[in-house]
Amino acid sequence: MTNPYEAAFEQSINDPDGFWAKAAEDCHWYKRWDKVLDDSNKPFYRWFTGGEINTCYNALDYHIDQGRGNQLALIYDSPVTDTIKKYTYNELRDEVAAFAGVLKAQGVEKGDRVLIYMPMIAEAAIAMLACARIGAVHSVVFGGFAAKELATRINDAKPKVIVSASCGIEVKKVIAYKPLLDAAIDMSDSKPDSCVIFQRPMEKAPMIDGRDVDWEAAMAGATPADCVPVAATDPLYILYTSGTTGQPKGVVRDNGGHVVALKWSMKNIYNVDTGDVYWAASDVGWVVGHSYIVYGPLFKGCTTILFEGKPVGTPDAGVFWRVIADHKVRAMFTAPTAFRAIKREDPNAELMKQYDLSNFKALYLAGERLDPNTLHWAEEALKVPVVDHWWQTETGWAICANCLGLHEFPVKEGSPTKPAPGWNLQAVDADNKQVAPGEIGALVVKLPLPPGTLPTLWQNDDRYVESYLEEFPGYYKTADAGFIDAEGYAFVMSRTDDIINVAGHRLSTGAMEEVLSDHPDVAECAVLGVDDSLKGQVPVGFVVLKAGVTKAEDEIIQETIQMVRERIGPVAAFKTATVVKRLPKTRSGKILRGTIQKIADNKDYNVPATIDDPTILGEMEAALKGIGYAGARKA
């Protein structure tokens, strides 16, 4: 007898039209679709063509129409400012409609872009939903990202308006956003017509006359705006992800498929219902914040939590338990890094004992590899299912998960369980042939991708095809390697490109190498991700100096670290680099990054047959030991 997961998976692959049409019936449409899956322009598949929908209406107004306007929609919980603020669906809808009116007053219309550069405050979610309300396309950039990174995104998206705040708060440190924003606009060829700035009490931003608009003053005089119907295939947002060329890729999300897939995922994957409290401890600047702080929970009629704090230090390693107990959280989603930090500070979970976690039913972890120690520690401490699931900025929701709302499978450590319905995941070799169960291959998804995934990259169809579809024709390339075992469990092993995963943030080592090679004394360099017990991976840099450089090596290293901080931002966590005489390469000149990585992580390696000079590996080992890797004790 098949279980509900198997029945759902089977139908989603063999009858995607029937499967997703049924899910779509659960959403509000102004006009029903003409076609569920439109494959008339392969490989550019589209979902629900001909349909008209509004994302904000599905997130807010729909629930008010169902008589749930007084239910809590959003809880803003900020231990860094000692604030808890709660919004019912009615209250949140009114704030969003007013801010949508502010945007309209600034000339924003359907299809215009609005860039949002905000900390983790309720106004960030309000700004996103306000864009969706009037059919504008939002592009959220992680608050505090360096000015240069912000400028590249402004140039690509060409926003009519930028929404920002005076500052963000990192534990106890106030980070002024306005100087970063002003510098980014100065660097950009594309200039916004205006900037709406939310002034926070801890930092007053200087305003530029004629361009900058005060959030509160504008809200006080705003005319609320109604929802604007948009085509299901119209873009809802652009979210930039690290590109291997250093030029970020603007992942596009549509309106129709996104509402359908995310609403479906709340019950079927996360096992939460209307009225339940759901918490994704992430940031609105990342895909998790888009999908599961702002949109998914509200589509389902849940209460969502927007948390401005850290797993430790705001004030201690018990803050997650306090939030779960205070707000009666049923399911939580965060990155394994957060739990590693808590485990390090409070190894016996003593702080958990102070809180009533009786409403808590499941923990979901994603964003990086979940190591077995952290998995078992969380299982033993919480006594609830701990679900590792795997997805990407591009996919918008889980490729693989233990779909608790359908069927709970036994956990296998190292595996995000099985492909979610809609995802025809396969492991293939270089010739695009499926490999045997248990054999490592490239993890790819047979097209079409399910609803809610990326239809293309912003104004760059060619790069979309080249980045994701070209290497394995007929498939989407995840750029992860791994295998599928005989029972259908997927195991994700490693990236197949230069993206590393630092505390759940995907970062390009290639982009960091570009920064290092700009230093006047650096001849060549390599950056790679090495294992880190807290963050999963951290970048380590190796630089070869130009001949005749007399400057102290320590000084050069400090300058390169500062350059990465300025150009990519503190999020890169680039703190360690060392000078080496030369880098190990193949005879064709390719740097042997994988081998260096194995030496750094103290793993067995074979000397590659193609290596130019094997003696360099000994030099690399000595250099790595000097900075605490390759078996040397880390300070």
Coordinates of C-alpha atoms in Angstrom, one line a residue, residues 96-419:
V96 CA 0.9 47.3 3.9
A97 CA -1.9 49.1 2.1
A98 CA -0.6 52.5 3.5
F99 CA 3.0 51.8 2.4
A100 CA 1.8 50.7 -1.0
G101 CA 0.1 54.1 -1.2
V102 CA 3.5 55.7 -0.3
L103 CA 5.2 53.8 -3.1
K104 CA 2.4 54.9 -5.5
A105 CA 2.9 58.5 -4.4
Q106 CA 6.6 58.1 -5.4
G107 CA 5.5 57.1 -8.9
V108 CA 5.9 53.3 -8.5
E109 CA 3.6 51.3 -10.8
K110 CA 3.1 47.7 -11.8
G111 CA 6.3 46.2 -13.2
D112 CA 8.6 48.9 -11.6
R113 CA 11.4 47.7 -9.4
V114 CA 11.8 48.7 -5.8
L115 CA 15.1 47.8 -4.0
I116 CA 14.7 47.0 -0.3
Y117 CA 17.9 47.3 1.9
M118 CA 16.6 46.8 5.4
P119 CA 17.5 45.2 8.8
M120 CA 15.2 42.6 10.4
I121 CA 12.4 44.9 11.3
A122 CA 8.6 44.5 10.6
E123 CA 8.9 47.4 8.0
A124 CA 11.0 45.1 5.8
A125 CA 8.2 42.7 5.4
I126 CA 5.7 45.5 5.1
A127 CA 7.7 47.0 2.2
M128 CA 7.9 43.6 0.4
L129 CA 4.2 43.0 0.7
A130 CA 3.4 46.6 -0.4
C131 CA 5.4 46.0 -3.6
A132 CA 3.4 42.8 -4.2
R133 CA 0.2 44.6 -3.5
I134 CA 0.7 47.1 -6.4
G135 CA 2.4 44.6 -8.8
A136 CA 5.9 46.2 -8.3
V137 CA 8.9 43.9 -8.4
H138 CA 10.9 44.0 -5.2
S139 CA 14.6 43.1 -4.9
V140 CA 15.7 42.8 -1.3
V141 CA 19.5 43.1 -0.6
F142 CA 20.8 41.8 2.7
G143 CA 21.1 44.8 5.1
G144 CA 24.6 45.9 5.6
F145 CA 26.0 44.4 2.4
A146 CA 29.0 46.5 1.2
A147 CA 28.3 49.5 -1.0
K148 CA 30.0 47.9 -4.1
E149 CA 27.8 44.8 -3.9
L150 CA 24.7 47.0 -3.4
A151 CA 25.7 49.1 -6.4
T152 CA 25.9 46.1 -8.8
R153 CA 22.4 45.1 -7.8
I154 CA 21.1 48.7 -8.3
N155 CA 22.6 48.7 -11.8
D156 CA 21.1 45.4 -12.7
A157 CA 17.6 45.9 -11.3
K158 CA 17.3 49.7 -12.0
P159 CA 14.9 50.4 -9.1
K160 CA 12.6 53.4 -9.3
V161 CA 12.6 53.7 -5.5
I162 CA 14.9 52.3 -2.8
V163 CA 13.5 51.6 0.7
S164 CA 16.0 51.5 3.6
A165 CA 16.4 52.2 7.3
S166 CA 18.9 54.3 9.2
C167 CA 20.7 51.3 10.7
G168 CA 20.8 47.6 11.5
I169 CA 22.0 46.1 14.8
E170 CA 24.5 43.3 15.1
V171 CA 24.2 42.0 18.7
K172 CA 25.2 45.3 20.4
K173 CA 26.8 47.1 17.4
V174 CA 24.8 49.7 15.5
I175 CA 25.6 49.6 11.7
A176 CA 24.7 52.8 9.9
Y177 CA 23.1 51.9 6.5
K178 CA 22.7 55.3 5.0
P179 CA 26.4 56.0 4.3
L180 CA 26.5 52.5 2.5
L181 CA 23.4 53.3 0.5
D182 CA 24.6 56.8 -0.5
A183 CA 28.0 55.4 -1.6
A184 CA 26.2 52.7 -3.6
I185 CA 24.0 55.2 -5.4
D186 CA 27.1 57.4 -6.1
M187 CA 28.8 54.3 -7.7
S188 CA 25.7 53.3 -9.7
D189 CA 25.0 54.3 -13.3
S190 CA 21.3 53.8 -12.5
K191 CA 19.8 56.3 -10.0
P192 CA 16.6 55.9 -8.1
D193 CA 14.0 58.7 -8.2
S194 CA 13.7 58.6 -4.4
C195 CA 14.7 56.7 -1.3
V196 CA 12.2 56.1 1.6
I197 CA 14.1 55.9 4.8
F198 CA 12.8 54.4 8.1
Q199 CA 14.5 56.3 10.9
R200 CA 15.4 54.1 13.9
P201 CA 15.9 55.7 17.3
M202 CA 19.5 54.4 17.7
E203 CA 20.8 56.1 14.6
K204 CA 19.5 59.1 12.8
A205 CA 20.2 59.0 9.0
P206 CA 21.2 62.3 7.3
M207 CA 18.6 63.0 4.5
I208 CA 19.2 64.4 1.1
D209 CA 16.7 67.1 0.1
G210 CA 14.6 66.3 -2.9
R211 CA 15.5 62.6 -3.0
D212 CA 15.0 61.1 0.5
V213 CA 11.6 60.7 2.0
D214 CA 10.9 60.0 5.7
W215 CA 9.0 56.7 6.2
E216 CA 6.8 57.9 9.1
A217 CA 6.0 61.3 7.6
A218 CA 5.0 59.7 4.2
M219 CA 2.9 57.0 6.0
A220 CA 1.0 59.7 8.0
G221 CA -0.3 61.3 4.7
A222 CA -0.6 58.1 2.6
T223 CA -3.7 57.0 0.7
P224 CA -4.1 53.2 1.1
A225 CA -3.7 51.3 -2.1
D226 CA -5.7 48.3 -3.3
C227 CA -4.4 45.0 -4.7
V228 CA -3.6 45.1 -8.4
P229 CA -4.2 41.9 -10.3
V230 CA -1.1 40.7 -12.2
A231 CA -0.5 37.8 -14.6
A232 CA 0.5 34.6 -12.8
T233 CA 3.7 34.7 -14.9
D234 CA 4.6 38.3 -14.0
P235 CA 7.7 38.7 -11.7
L236 CA 7.1 39.1 -8.0
Y237 CA 10.7 39.6 -7.0
I238 CA 14.3 39.5 -8.1
L239 CA 16.8 38.0 -5.5
Y240 CA 20.5 38.1 -6.3
T241 CA 22.6 35.1 -5.6
S242 CA 26.4 34.7 -5.8
G243 CA 27.4 34.1 -9.4
T244 CA 30.6 32.2 -10.1
T245 CA 31.8 35.1 -12.3
G246 CA 31.5 37.5 -9.5
Q247 CA 28.6 39.2 -11.3
P248 CA 25.5 38.4 -9.2
K249 CA 22.6 36.4 -10.8
G250 CA 19.1 37.9 -10.4
V251 CA 16.9 35.0 -9.7
V252 CA 13.3 35.8 -10.7
R253 CA 10.2 34.5 -8.9
D254 CA 6.8 34.6 -10.5
N255 CA 3.5 35.4 -8.7
G256 CA 1.2 32.4 -9.5
G257 CA 3.4 29.4 -9.2
H258 CA 5.0 30.9 -6.1
V259 CA 1.7 31.3 -4.2
V260 CA 0.6 27.8 -5.1
A261 CA 3.9 26.0 -4.3
L262 CA 4.6 27.9 -1.0
K263 CA 1.0 27.6 0.3
W264 CA 1.1 23.8 -0.5
S265 CA 4.5 23.4 1.2
M266 CA 3.3 24.8 4.6
K267 CA 1.1 21.8 5.4
N268 CA 2.7 19.1 3.3
I269 CA 6.4 19.7 4.1
Y270 CA 6.3 21.7 7.4
N271 CA 3.0 20.2 8.8
V272 CA 1.6 23.5 9.9
D273 CA -2.0 24.6 9.5
T274 CA -3.9 27.9 9.5
G275 CA -3.6 29.5 12.9
D276 CA -0.3 27.8 13.8
V277 CA 2.7 29.8 14.8
Y278 CA 5.7 29.3 12.4
W279 CA 9.2 30.7 12.8
A280 CA 12.0 30.9 10.2
A281 CA 15.0 32.3 12.0
S282 CA 16.7 33.7 8.9
D283 CA 16.9 37.1 7.3
V284 CA 14.6 38.8 4.7
G285 CA 17.7 39.3 2.6
W286 CA 18.0 35.6 1.9
V287 CA 15.6 33.3 0.1
V288 CA 14.5 31.6 3.4
G289 CA 13.3 35.0 4.6
H290 CA 11.3 35.6 1.4
S291 CA 9.7 32.1 1.3
Y292 CA 9.2 31.3 5.0
I293 CA 9.3 34.5 7.0
V294 CA 7.1 36.7 4.7
Y295 CA 5.2 34.7 2.1
G296 CA 4.6 31.0 2.9
P297 CA 3.3 31.3 6.4
L298 CA 1.0 34.2 5.5
F299 CA -0.4 32.4 2.4
K300 CA -1.3 29.5 4.8
G301 CA -2.9 31.9 7.4
C302 CA -0.2 31.1 10.0
T303 CA 1.3 33.6 12.5
T304 CA 4.9 34.2 11.4
I305 CA 7.8 35.5 13.5
L306 CA 10.3 38.1 12.4
F307 CA 13.2 37.8 14.8
E308 CA 15.9 40.5 15.1
G309 CA 18.7 38.8 17.1
K310 CA 21.2 36.0 17.1
P311 CA 21.1 32.4 18.5
V312 CA 23.7 33.4 21.1
G313 CA 24.5 36.7 22.7
T314 CA 21.0 38.3 22.5
P315 CA 21.2 37.8 25.5
D316 CA 22.3 34.2 25.7
A317 CA 22.0 30.7 24.1
G318 CA 18.5 30.3 25.4
V319 CA 16.9 33.0 23.3
F320 CA 15.5 30.5 20.7
W321 CA 13.8 28.5 23.5
R322 CA 12.4 31.8 24.9
V323 CA 10.9 32.8 21.5
I324 CA 9.4 29.3 21.0
A325 CA 7.9 29.3 24.5
D326 CA 6.6 32.9 24.5
H327 CA 4.9 32.7 21.1
K328 CA 3.9 29.0 21.2
V329 CA 5.9 28.2 18.1
R330 CA 4.8 24.9 16.4
A331 CA 7.6 24.5 13.8
M332 CA 10.9 26.3 13.4
F333 CA 13.3 26.6 10.5
T334 CA 16.9 27.7 10.8
A335 CA 20.5 26.9 9.6
P336 CA 22.6 24.2 11.3
T337 CA 25.1 27.0 12.2
A338 CA 22.6 28.4 14.7
F339 CA 22.4 25.1 16.5
R340 CA 26.2 24.6 16.5
A341 CA 26.5 28.0 18.1
I342 CA 23.9 27.1 20.8
K343 CA 25.5 23.7 21.4
R344 CA 28.9 25.3 21.9
E345 CA 27.6 27.8 24.4
D346 CA 25.3 25.5 26.3
P347 CA 26.4 21.9 25.5
N348 CA 23.9 20.2 27.9
A349 CA 21.0 22.4 26.8
E350 CA 20.6 23.6 30.4
L351 CA 18.9 26.9 29.3
M352 CA 16.2 24.9 27.6
K353 CA 14.9 23.7 31.0
Q354 CA 13.6 27.2 31.9
Y355 CA 11.1 27.2 29.1
D356 CA 7.8 25.4 28.2
L357 CA 8.3 23.9 24.7
S358 CA 5.2 21.8 24.8
N359 CA 3.7 23.4 21.6
F360 CA 6.9 22.7 19.6
K361 CA 6.5 19.9 17.2
A362 CA 9.4 19.9 14.6
L363 CA 12.7 21.6 13.8
Y364 CA 13.7 22.1 10.2
L365 CA 17.4 22.8 9.2
A366 CA 18.7 23.8 5.8
G367 CA 21.2 26.1 4.1
E368 CA 24.3 23.9 4.5
R369 CA 25.2 20.4 5.4
L370 CA 23.8 19.1 8.7
D371 CA 26.5 17.3 10.5
P372 CA 25.5 14.2 12.5
N373 CA 26.6 15.6 15.9
T374 CA 24.3 18.6 15.6
L375 CA 21.4 16.5 14.3
H376 CA 21.7 14.1 17.3
W377 CA 22.2 16.9 19.8
A378 CA 19.1 18.7 18.6
E379 CA 17.0 15.4 18.6
E380 CA 18.1 14.5 22.1
A381 CA 17.5 18.0 23.5
L382 CA 14.2 18.8 21.8
K383 CA 12.6 15.3 21.6
V384 CA 10.9 16.2 18.3
P385 CA 11.6 15.4 14.7
V386 CA 14.7 17.2 13.3
V387 CA 14.3 17.5 9.6
D388 CA 17.3 18.2 7.3
H389 CA 16.0 19.6 4.0
W390 CA 17.8 20.8 0.9
W391 CA 17.0 23.7 -1.4
Q392 CA 18.5 26.7 -3.1
T393 CA 17.8 30.4 -3.8
E394 CA 16.9 29.4 -7.3
T395 CA 14.4 26.7 -6.3
G396 CA 12.5 28.9 -3.7
W397 CA 11.4 25.8 -1.7
A398 CA 12.6 22.3 -0.8
I399 CA 14.0 20.0 -3.4
C400 CA 14.3 17.2 -0.8
A401 CA 12.7 17.0 2.6
N402 CA 11.1 14.6 5.1
C403 CA 7.6 15.8 4.3
L404 CA 6.1 15.5 7.7
G405 CA 2.6 16.6 6.6
L406 CA 2.5 13.6 4.2
H407 CA 4.5 10.9 5.8
E408 CA 7.3 10.8 8.3
F409 CA 10.3 8.7 7.1
P410 CA 13.1 7.4 9.4
V411 CA 16.0 9.9 9.4
K412 CA 19.3 8.9 7.8
E413 CA 22.1 11.1 9.0
G414 CA 23.6 13.1 6.1
S415 CA 20.5 12.9 4.0
P416 CA 17.7 15.5 3.5
T417 CA 15.5 12.4 3.0
K418 CA 13.6 12.1 -0.4
P419 CA 12.7 14.5 -3.2

